[in-house]
Amino acid sequence: MIFSKRIAVFVLRLLALGASISATAIMITSRETVDVLNMKFEAKYTNSPTFVYFVLMNAIASGYSLILLFFPAKSKFGHFILVLDFIMVLLLDSSISACLAIGQVAKKGNSHAGWLPICGQVHKFCDHAAIALVAGFVASILYFIIVLYSLHNVMNLFTLKN
Amino acid sequence: MASEGVDKLPEVGHEQVPVVRSKVVWLVPVLRLLAFFATLSATLVMALNKQTKTIVVATIGTVPIQATLTAKFQHTPAFVFFVIVNGNASLHNLLTLVVSFVCKKFDYKGLVPLTITVLDLMNVAFISGGVSAAAFMGQLGRDGNSHARWNKICDKFETYCNHGSGAIIASFIGLMLMTSISTISLVRLRNNYNRIVLNSSVGV
């Protein structure tokens, strides 16, 4: 009973690690250079501070998951790990939400502010970034499931006392 | 489950498992009251955020042609989401405040505190999403983005930008308060669960 719950959390953390690492990697490698009217447009993820924030948060979350996979179960760290999981959920959630807001402006524009959509010109960059955002969304959902699982069923998972 | 362990205990002797009733019972309701005020003010300030400006577009002869531009919060989907989420959170804070005053045996065992804690977690997640989206849209409006040829708008609509940033700051304060409430509730729930499980295993 205990071993199956431990395996479940391990699998969840592995999936969350995979999702956040893939979100980071896909966003970093998204880059496109377009020639329009003899001018070079280069679209990188560093052009927008929102995407830089997204990459940073996913890197932090994947580093955290990597450390926690190899962590031996100790009783006194259980509280701390639960709170850290919760903080990771907040960080990932805020990064994906901000990227979606900026991405919506990039795709549809904002006529009231005079901002034209740019996805028509750099559509490969837009698709690449959209895939990274999907991976980031999956990562944040998985982290939230980890927190809910810890709260509902196995709150002293790291003590393994019963 | 925790509730089954609690129901079996009165036969053994209720004083064997003291329920954790912390000495600082007033901490969470006070935090919730402050969080309610913070999220309510964020909702109201952003929802009433509007600025109209008349600028001269062109001059034909001696007659200036004026255009009236309005900046409203509905123009930006991120701000609409911000208002909705903060309204939701202030309603949640109000209702849980009322519940914690009405229900006297609110001592972190059973299903009701667990539901309230899970709802609290969800609302914290929503607020963090809303506040960060609004903050990054505000940064885009304040600085523009030269790579995408998006001009900044805050130099023309200063009052709109100032009110918006005030609402975002209030929501950040509400987010911090609600995070502390959730953390305290999680730790207390976990303490109670550990105490009940340990004591029931010792009793058996």
Coordinates of C-alpha atoms in Angstrom, one line a residue:
Chain A
M1 CA 0.0 0.0 0.0
I2 CA 2.7 2.4 0.9
F3 CA 4.9 1.2 -1.9
S4 CA 2.2 1.8 -4.5
K5 CA 1.6 5.3 -3.3
R6 CA 5.3 6.0 -3.4
I7 CA 5.5 4.7 -6.9
A8 CA 2.5 6.9 -7.9
V9 CA 4.1 10.1 -6.6
F10 CA 7.4 9.1 -8.3
V11 CA 5.7 8.6 -11.6
L12 CA 3.9 11.9 -11.3
R13 CA 7.1 13.7 -10.5
L14 CA 8.8 12.1 -13.4
L15 CA 6.0 13.2 -15.8
A16 CA 6.1 16.7 -14.4
L17 CA 9.9 16.8 -14.8
G18 CA 9.5 15.7 -18.4
A19 CA 6.9 18.3 -19.2
S20 CA 8.8 21.3 -17.6
I21 CA 12.1 20.3 -19.2
S22 CA 10.5 20.0 -22.6
A23 CA 8.7 23.4 -22.2
T24 CA 12.1 25.0 -21.4
A25 CA 13.9 23.3 -24.3
I26 CA 11.2 24.0 -26.9
M27 CA 11.0 27.7 -26.0
I28 CA 14.7 28.2 -26.0
T29 CA 15.1 26.7 -29.4
S30 CA 12.3 28.7 -31.0
R31 CA 13.9 31.2 -33.3
E32 CA 13.0 32.5 -36.8
T33 CA 14.5 35.0 -39.2
V34 CA 12.2 36.5 -41.8
D35 CA 13.1 38.8 -44.7
V36 CA 10.3 41.3 -45.3
L37 CA 10.8 44.2 -47.7
N38 CA 14.6 44.0 -47.5
M39 CA 14.5 44.2 -43.7
K40 CA 15.4 41.3 -41.5
F41 CA 13.1 40.5 -38.7
E42 CA 14.5 38.1 -36.1
A43 CA 12.1 36.6 -33.6
K44 CA 13.6 35.1 -30.5
Y45 CA 12.2 34.2 -27.2
T46 CA 14.4 37.0 -25.6
N47 CA 12.4 39.7 -27.4
S48 CA 9.7 39.5 -24.8
P49 CA 10.4 39.5 -21.1
T50 CA 7.3 37.3 -20.6
F51 CA 8.9 34.4 -22.5
V52 CA 12.2 34.8 -20.6
Y53 CA 10.1 34.6 -17.4
F54 CA 8.4 31.4 -18.7
V55 CA 11.8 29.8 -19.5
L56 CA 13.2 30.7 -16.0
M57 CA 10.2 29.4 -14.1
N58 CA 10.2 26.1 -16.0
A59 CA 13.9 25.7 -15.5
I60 CA 13.5 26.3 -11.8
A61 CA 10.6 23.7 -11.7
S62 CA 12.5 21.1 -13.6
G63 CA 15.6 21.5 -11.4
Y64 CA 13.4 21.2 -8.3
S65 CA 11.8 18.0 -9.7
L66 CA 15.2 16.5 -10.6
I67 CA 16.5 17.1 -7.1
L68 CA 13.4 15.7 -5.5
L69 CA 13.4 12.5 -7.5
F70 CA 16.6 11.4 -5.9
F71 CA 15.7 12.7 -2.5
P72 CA 15.6 10.0 0.2
A73 CA 12.3 10.1 2.2
K74 CA 12.8 11.9 5.5
S75 CA 10.1 12.7 7.9
K76 CA 11.1 16.2 9.0
F77 CA 11.1 17.6 5.4
G78 CA 7.6 16.6 4.6
H79 CA 6.1 20.0 5.5
F80 CA 8.7 21.9 3.7
I81 CA 8.4 19.8 0.5
L82 CA 4.6 20.3 0.5
V83 CA 5.0 24.1 0.7
L84 CA 7.7 24.1 -2.0
D85 CA 5.4 22.1 -4.3
F86 CA 2.7 24.6 -3.7
I87 CA 5.0 27.5 -4.5
M88 CA 6.1 25.7 -7.7
V89 CA 2.4 25.5 -8.7
L90 CA 2.0 29.2 -8.2
L91 CA 5.2 30.1 -10.2
L92 CA 4.3 27.8 -13.2
D93 CA 0.7 29.0 -13.2
S94 CA 1.7 32.7 -13.3
S95 CA 4.2 32.1 -16.1
I96 CA 1.8 30.2 -18.3
S97 CA -0.9 32.8 -17.7
A98 CA 1.3 35.7 -18.6
C99 CA 2.5 34.0 -21.8
L100 CA -1.0 33.3 -22.9
A101 CA -1.9 37.0 -22.5
I102 CA 1.0 38.1 -24.5
G103 CA 0.5 35.4 -27.1
Q104 CA -3.1 36.5 -27.5
V105 CA -1.9 40.0 -28.3
A106 CA 0.6 38.6 -30.8
K107 CA -2.0 36.5 -32.6
K108 CA -5.0 38.8 -32.6
G109 CA -3.5 42.2 -32.0
N110 CA -5.1 44.9 -30.0
S111 CA -6.9 47.5 -32.2
H112 CA -7.6 49.9 -29.4
A113 CA -3.9 50.3 -28.6
G114 CA -2.7 50.2 -32.2
W115 CA -0.8 46.9 -31.8
L116 CA -0.8 44.8 -35.0
P117 CA -0.6 41.0 -34.8
I118 CA 2.8 39.6 -35.6
C119 CA 2.0 36.0 -36.0
G120 CA 1.2 36.5 -39.7
Q121 CA 4.8 37.4 -40.4
V122 CA 6.6 34.9 -38.1
H123 CA 4.2 32.1 -38.1
K124 CA 6.8 29.4 -37.5
F125 CA 8.0 31.1 -34.4
C126 CA 4.4 31.5 -33.2
D127 CA 3.7 27.8 -33.7
H128 CA 6.9 26.8 -31.9
A129 CA 6.1 29.1 -29.0
A130 CA 2.6 27.7 -28.9
I131 CA 3.9 24.1 -28.5
A132 CA 6.1 25.2 -25.7
L133 CA 3.1 26.9 -24.0
V134 CA 1.2 23.6 -24.3
A135 CA 4.0 21.8 -22.6
G136 CA 4.1 24.4 -19.9
F137 CA 0.4 24.1 -19.3
V138 CA 0.7 20.3 -18.9
A139 CA 3.5 20.8 -16.5
S140 CA 1.5 23.2 -14.3
I141 CA -1.5 20.8 -14.2
L142 CA 0.8 17.9 -13.2
Y143 CA 2.3 19.9 -10.4
F144 CA -1.2 20.8 -9.2
I145 CA -2.2 17.2 -9.2
I146 CA 0.9 16.3 -7.1
V147 CA -0.1 18.9 -4.5
L148 CA -3.8 17.7 -4.5
Y149 CA -2.6 14.1 -4.2
S150 CA -0.4 14.9 -1.2
L151 CA -3.2 16.8 0.5
H152 CA -5.9 14.3 0.0
N153 CA -4.6 10.8 0.5
V154 CA -1.0 10.5 1.6
M155 CA -0.1 13.6 3.5
N156 CA 2.7 11.9 5.4
L157 CA 4.1 10.3 2.3
F158 CA 7.6 11.4 3.2
T159 CA 7.4 10.0 6.6
L160 CA 6.1 6.6 5.4
K161 CA 4.9 5.8 8.9
N162 CA 1.8 3.9 8.2
Chain B
M1 CA -9.2 8.1 6.1
A2 CA -8.8 10.8 8.7
S3 CA -12.5 11.1 9.4
E4 CA -12.9 7.4 10.1
G5 CA -10.0 7.5 12.6
V6 CA -11.7 10.3 14.4
D7 CA -15.0 8.6 14.6
K8 CA -13.5 5.5 16.2
L9 CA -11.7 7.4 18.9
P10 CA -14.5 8.4 21.3
E11 CA -14.9 4.7 22.3
V12 CA -11.2 4.5 23.3
G13 CA -11.3 7.7 25.3
H14 CA -11.6 11.2 23.9
E15 CA -8.8 12.7 26.0
Q16 CA -6.3 10.3 24.5
V17 CA -6.3 12.2 21.2
P18 CA -6.3 15.9 21.9
V19 CA -7.3 17.8 18.7
V20 CA -4.8 20.4 17.8
R21 CA -6.4 23.7 18.8
S22 CA -3.7 26.2 18.3
K23 CA -3.2 29.1 20.6
V24 CA -3.3 31.6 17.7
V25 CA -6.9 30.8 16.5
W26 CA -7.5 34.4 15.4
L27 CA -4.6 34.4 12.8
V28 CA -6.4 32.9 9.9
P29 CA -9.6 34.9 10.1
V30 CA -7.7 38.2 10.4
L31 CA -5.6 37.2 7.3
R32 CA -8.7 36.3 5.5
L33 CA -10.3 39.7 6.3
L34 CA -7.3 41.5 5.0
A35 CA -7.2 39.4 1.9
F36 CA -10.9 40.0 1.3
F37 CA -10.3 43.8 1.4
A38 CA -7.2 43.6 -0.9
T39 CA -9.0 41.5 -3.6
L40 CA -12.1 43.6 -3.3
S41 CA -10.2 46.8 -3.8
A42 CA -8.3 45.3 -6.7
T43 CA -11.6 44.3 -8.4
L44 CA -13.2 47.6 -7.9
V45 CA -10.3 49.7 -9.0
M46 CA -9.7 47.8 -12.2
A47 CA -13.4 47.5 -13.0
L48 CA -13.9 51.3 -12.8
N49 CA -10.7 52.0 -14.7
K50 CA -11.5 54.2 -17.6
Q51 CA -9.9 57.2 -19.2
T52 CA -11.1 59.4 -22.1
K53 CA -8.8 61.6 -24.0
T54 CA -9.4 64.0 -26.9
I55 CA -6.4 64.5 -29.2
V56 CA -6.0 66.6 -32.3
V57 CA -5.4 64.3 -35.2
A58 CA -5.1 66.8 -38.1
T59 CA -5.6 70.4 -38.9
I60 CA -7.5 71.4 -42.0
G61 CA -7.0 75.1 -42.5
T62 CA -7.7 76.6 -39.1
V63 CA -10.1 73.9 -37.9
P64 CA -8.5 71.1 -35.8
I65 CA -10.0 67.7 -36.2
Q66 CA -10.3 66.0 -32.9
A67 CA -10.6 62.3 -32.1
T68 CA -11.8 60.9 -28.8
L69 CA -10.0 57.9 -27.6
T70 CA -11.1 55.8 -24.6
A71 CA -9.0 53.4 -22.6
K72 CA -11.2 50.9 -20.9
F73 CA -10.3 47.7 -19.1
Q74 CA -12.5 45.6 -21.4
H75 CA -10.2 46.3 -24.3
T76 CA -7.6 43.9 -22.9
P77 CA -8.7 40.2 -22.2
A78 CA -6.0 40.0 -19.5
F79 CA -7.6 42.7 -17.5
V80 CA -11.0 41.1 -17.9
F81 CA -9.6 37.9 -16.5
F82 CA -8.0 39.9 -13.7
V83 CA -11.4 41.4 -12.7
I84 CA -13.2 38.1 -12.9
V85 CA -10.6 36.2 -10.8
N86 CA -10.3 38.9 -8.1
G87 CA -14.1 39.1 -7.8
N88 CA -14.2 35.3 -7.4
A89 CA -11.5 35.4 -4.8
S90 CA -13.1 38.2 -2.8
L91 CA -16.4 36.3 -2.8
H92 CA -14.6 33.1 -1.6
N93 CA -12.8 35.0 1.2
L94 CA -16.1 36.5 2.4
L95 CA -17.9 33.2 2.4
T96 CA -15.2 31.3 4.2
L97 CA -14.9 34.2 6.8
V98 CA -18.6 33.8 7.4
V99 CA -18.3 30.0 7.7
S100 CA -15.4 30.2 10.1
F101 CA -17.4 32.5 12.4
V102 CA -20.7 30.5 12.2
C103 CA -19.2 27.0 12.5
K104 CA -17.8 26.8 16.0
K105 CA -16.0 23.5 15.8
F106 CA -13.7 24.5 13.1
D107 CA -10.7 22.6 14.2
Y108 CA -9.1 21.0 11.1
K109 CA -10.7 17.6 11.1
G110 CA -13.4 16.3 8.8
L111 CA -14.5 17.1 5.3
V112 CA -15.4 20.8 5.6
P113 CA -12.0 22.2 6.4
L114 CA -10.5 20.0 3.7
T115 CA -12.9 21.4 1.1
I116 CA -12.2 25.0 2.2
T117 CA -8.4 24.3 2.0
V118 CA -8.7 22.9 -1.5
L119 CA -10.9 25.8 -2.6
D120 CA -8.3 28.1 -1.1
L121 CA -5.6 26.4 -3.2
M122 CA -7.6 26.8 -6.3
N123 CA -8.3 30.5 -5.7
V124 CA -4.6 31.2 -5.0
A125 CA -3.7 29.5 -8.3
F126 CA -6.4 31.6 -10.1
I127 CA -5.2 34.9 -8.6
S128 CA -1.6 34.2 -9.4
G129 CA -2.5 33.6 -13.0
G130 CA -4.6 36.8 -13.2
V131 CA -2.1 39.0 -11.5
S132 CA 0.8 37.9 -13.5
A133 CA -1.1 38.2 -16.8
A134 CA -2.2 41.8 -15.9
A135 CA 1.3 42.7 -14.7
F136 CA 2.9 41.6 -18.0
M137 CA 0.3 43.4 -20.1
G138 CA 0.9 46.5 -18.0
Q139 CA 4.6 46.2 -18.6
L140 CA 3.9 45.9 -22.3
G141 CA 1.7 49.0 -22.2
R142 CA 4.4 50.9 -20.2
D143 CA 7.5 50.0 -22.2
G144 CA 6.1 48.8 -25.6
N145 CA 8.0 46.2 -27.5
S146 CA 10.4 47.5 -30.2
H147 CA 10.9 44.1 -31.8
A148 CA 7.2 43.8 -32.6
R149 CA 6.6 47.5 -33.3
W150 CA 4.1 47.9 -30.5
N151 CA 4.1 51.4 -29.1
K152 CA 3.7 52.2 -25.5
I153 CA 0.4 53.7 -24.4
C154 CA 1.1 54.8 -20.9
D155 CA 2.5 58.2 -21.8
K156 CA -0.8 59.1 -23.3
F157 CA -3.1 57.5 -20.8
E158 CA -1.4 58.2 -17.5
T159 CA -4.3 57.9 -15.1
Y160 CA -5.4 54.6 -16.7
C161 CA -2.0 53.2 -16.2
N162 CA -1.6 54.4 -12.6
H163 CA -5.0 53.0 -11.6
G164 CA -4.2 49.7 -13.2
S165 CA -0.9 49.4 -11.4
G166 CA -2.6 50.3 -8.1
A167 CA -5.1 47.4 -8.7
I168 CA -2.2 45.0 -9.6
I169 CA -0.3 45.9 -6.4
A170 CA -3.5 45.4 -4.3
S171 CA -3.9 42.0 -5.9
F172 CA -0.3 41.0 -5.2
I173 CA -0.8 41.8 -1.5
G174 CA -4.0 39.7 -1.6
L175 CA -2.0 36.9 -3.3
M176 CA 0.6 37.0 -0.6
L177 CA -2.0 36.9 2.2
M178 CA -3.9 34.1 0.6
T179 CA -0.7 32.1 0.1
S180 CA 0.1 32.4 3.8
I181 CA -3.5 31.3 4.7
S182 CA -3.1 28.3 2.5
T183 CA 0.3 27.4 3.9
I184 CA -1.0 27.7 7.5
S185 CA -4.0 25.5 6.7
L186 CA -1.9 22.9 4.9
V187 CA 0.5 22.7 7.8
R188 CA -2.3 22.5 10.4
L189 CA -4.1 19.8 8.4
R190 CA -1.0 17.8 8.1
N191 CA -0.2 18.1 11.8
N192 CA -3.7 16.9 12.7
Y193 CA -3.5 14.0 10.3
N194 CA -0.1 12.9 11.7
R195 CA -1.3 13.2 15.3
I196 CA -4.5 11.2 14.6
V197 CA -2.7 8.5 12.6
L198 CA 0.1 8.2 15.1
N199 CA -2.2 8.0 18.1
S200 CA -4.6 5.5 16.5
S201 CA -1.7 3.2 15.6
V202 CA -0.3 3.5 19.2
G203 CA -3.8 2.7 20.5
V204 CA -4.1 -0.4 18.4

